[in-house]
Amino acid sequence: MAPDFVDEGLFDGAVAKASRKLDAPLQHLSLAPLEEGPCPQTMHIGSHDDEGPALAWFDGELMPSRGYEFSGPHHEIYLGDPRRSNRRS
């Protein structure tokens, strides 16, 4: 799923580039619109293992107190390399 600015041309170009880089076809990918509506957001700094309390707070306290419930997939936006997020300095 992708935001509106990602059109078929941009998607096809990204798939082609990734396929070349991986030296393998990525035929299982497809483009679908991302429709969020209102959603809570947070910036988490640290290990994936430590994000559970924030998600539990969203689900158990914040959203119910405002009359919301989960209605779609959870997704994350990484500002850095997610493969390095569990490494300690």
PDB file of N, CA, C and O in Angstrom, residues 44-48 78 80-88:
ATOM      1  N   HIS A  44       9.165   6.414  17.923  1.00  0.00           N
ATOM      2  CA  HIS A  44       9.815   5.455  18.811  1.00  0.00           C
ATOM      3  C   HIS A  44      11.304   5.428  18.495  1.00  0.00           C
ATOM      4  O   HIS A  44      11.686   5.243  17.354  1.00  0.00           O
ATOM      5  N   ILE A  45      12.116   5.604  19.498  1.00  0.00           N
ATOM      6  CA  ILE A  45      13.567   5.517  19.343  1.00  0.00           C
ATOM      7  C   ILE A  45      14.024   4.352  20.192  1.00  0.00           C
ATOM      8  O   ILE A  45      13.835   4.350  21.406  1.00  0.00           O
ATOM      9  N   GLY A  46      14.584   3.346  19.542  1.00  0.00           N
ATOM     10  CA  GLY A  46      15.074   2.191  20.278  1.00  0.00           C
ATOM     11  C   GLY A  46      14.719   0.894  19.603  1.00  0.00           C
ATOM     12  O   GLY A  46      14.313   0.847  18.449  1.00  0.00           O
ATOM     13  N   SER A  47      14.815  -0.169  20.351  1.00  0.00           N
ATOM     14  CA  SER A  47      14.612  -1.522  19.871  1.00  0.00           C
ATOM     15  C   SER A  47      13.145  -1.797  19.552  1.00  0.00           C
ATOM     16  O   SER A  47      12.237  -1.256  20.200  1.00  0.00           O
ATOM     17  N   HIS A  48      12.928  -2.680  18.580  1.00  0.00           N
ATOM     18  CA  HIS A  48      11.562  -3.136  18.293  1.00  0.00           C
ATOM     19  C   HIS A  48      10.959  -3.802  19.516  1.00  0.00           C
ATOM     20  O   HIS A  48       9.749  -3.734  19.738  1.00  0.00           O
ATOM     21  N   TYR A  78      10.297   4.330   8.754  1.00  0.00           N
ATOM     22  CA  TYR A  78      11.640   4.365   9.328  1.00  0.00           C
ATOM     23  C   TYR A  78      12.398   5.593   8.832  1.00  0.00           C
ATOM     24  O   TYR A  78      12.402   5.878   7.640  1.00  0.00           O
ATOM     25  N   GLY A  80      15.617   5.877   9.519  1.00  0.00           N
ATOM     26  CA  GLY A  80      16.960   5.353   9.308  1.00  0.00           C
ATOM     27  C   GLY A  80      16.876   3.951   8.743  1.00  0.00           C
ATOM     28  O   GLY A  80      15.864   3.557   8.175  1.00  0.00           O
ATOM     29  N   ASP A  81      17.877   3.178   8.942  1.00  0.00           N
ATOM     30  CA  ASP A  81      17.948   1.813   8.441  1.00  0.00           C
ATOM     31  C   ASP A  81      17.326   0.868   9.467  1.00  0.00           C
ATOM     32  O   ASP A  81      17.884   0.676  10.548  1.00  0.00           O
ATOM     33  N   PRO A  82      16.148   0.266   9.182  1.00  0.00           N
ATOM     34  CA  PRO A  82      15.493  -0.585  10.174  1.00  0.00           C
ATOM     35  C   PRO A  82      16.304  -1.828  10.530  1.00  0.00           C
ATOM     36  O   PRO A  82      16.104  -2.407  11.580  1.00  0.00           O
ATOM     37  N   ARG A  83      17.225  -2.206   9.676  1.00  0.00           N
ATOM     38  CA  ARG A  83      18.067  -3.369   9.985  1.00  0.00           C
ATOM     39  C   ARG A  83      19.038  -3.054  11.114  1.00  0.00           C
ATOM     40  O   ARG A  83      19.592  -3.954  11.726  1.00  0.00           O
ATOM     41  N   ARG A  84      19.249  -1.791  11.418  1.00  0.00           N
ATOM     42  CA  ARG A  84      20.190  -1.396  12.467  1.00  0.00           C
ATOM     43  C   ARG A  84      19.491  -0.978  13.747  1.00  0.00           C
ATOM     44  O   ARG A  84      20.133  -0.613  14.710  1.00  0.00           O
ATOM     45  N   SER A  85      18.171  -0.999  13.813  1.00  0.00           N
ATOM     46  CA  SER A  85      17.442  -0.446  14.952  1.00  0.00           C
ATOM     47  C   SER A  85      17.634  -1.219  16.251  1.00  0.00           C
ATOM     48  O   SER A  85      17.445  -0.682  17.314  1.00  0.00           O
ATOM     49  N   ASN A  86      18.019  -2.486  16.189  1.00  0.00           N
ATOM     50  CA  ASN A  86      18.216  -3.263  17.411  1.00  0.00           C
ATOM     51  C   ASN A  86      19.642  -3.244  17.912  1.00  0.00           C
ATOM     52  O   ASN A  86      19.942  -3.810  18.940  1.00  0.00           O
ATOM     53  N   ARG A  87      20.526  -2.623  17.195  1.00  0.00           N
ATOM     54  CA  ARG A  87      21.925  -2.583  17.628  1.00  0.00           C
ATOM     55  C   ARG A  87      22.124  -1.555  18.726  1.00  0.00           C
ATOM     56  O   ARG A  87      21.566  -0.471  18.698  1.00  0.00           O
ATOM     57  N   ARG A  88      22.898  -1.918  19.656  1.00  0.00           N
ATOM     58  CA  ARG A  88      23.226  -1.005  20.761  1.00  0.00           C
ATOM     59  C   ARG A  88      24.554  -0.305  20.452  1.00  0.00           C
ATOM     60  O   ARG A  88      25.462  -0.910  19.900  1.00  0.00           O
TER      61      ARG A  88
END
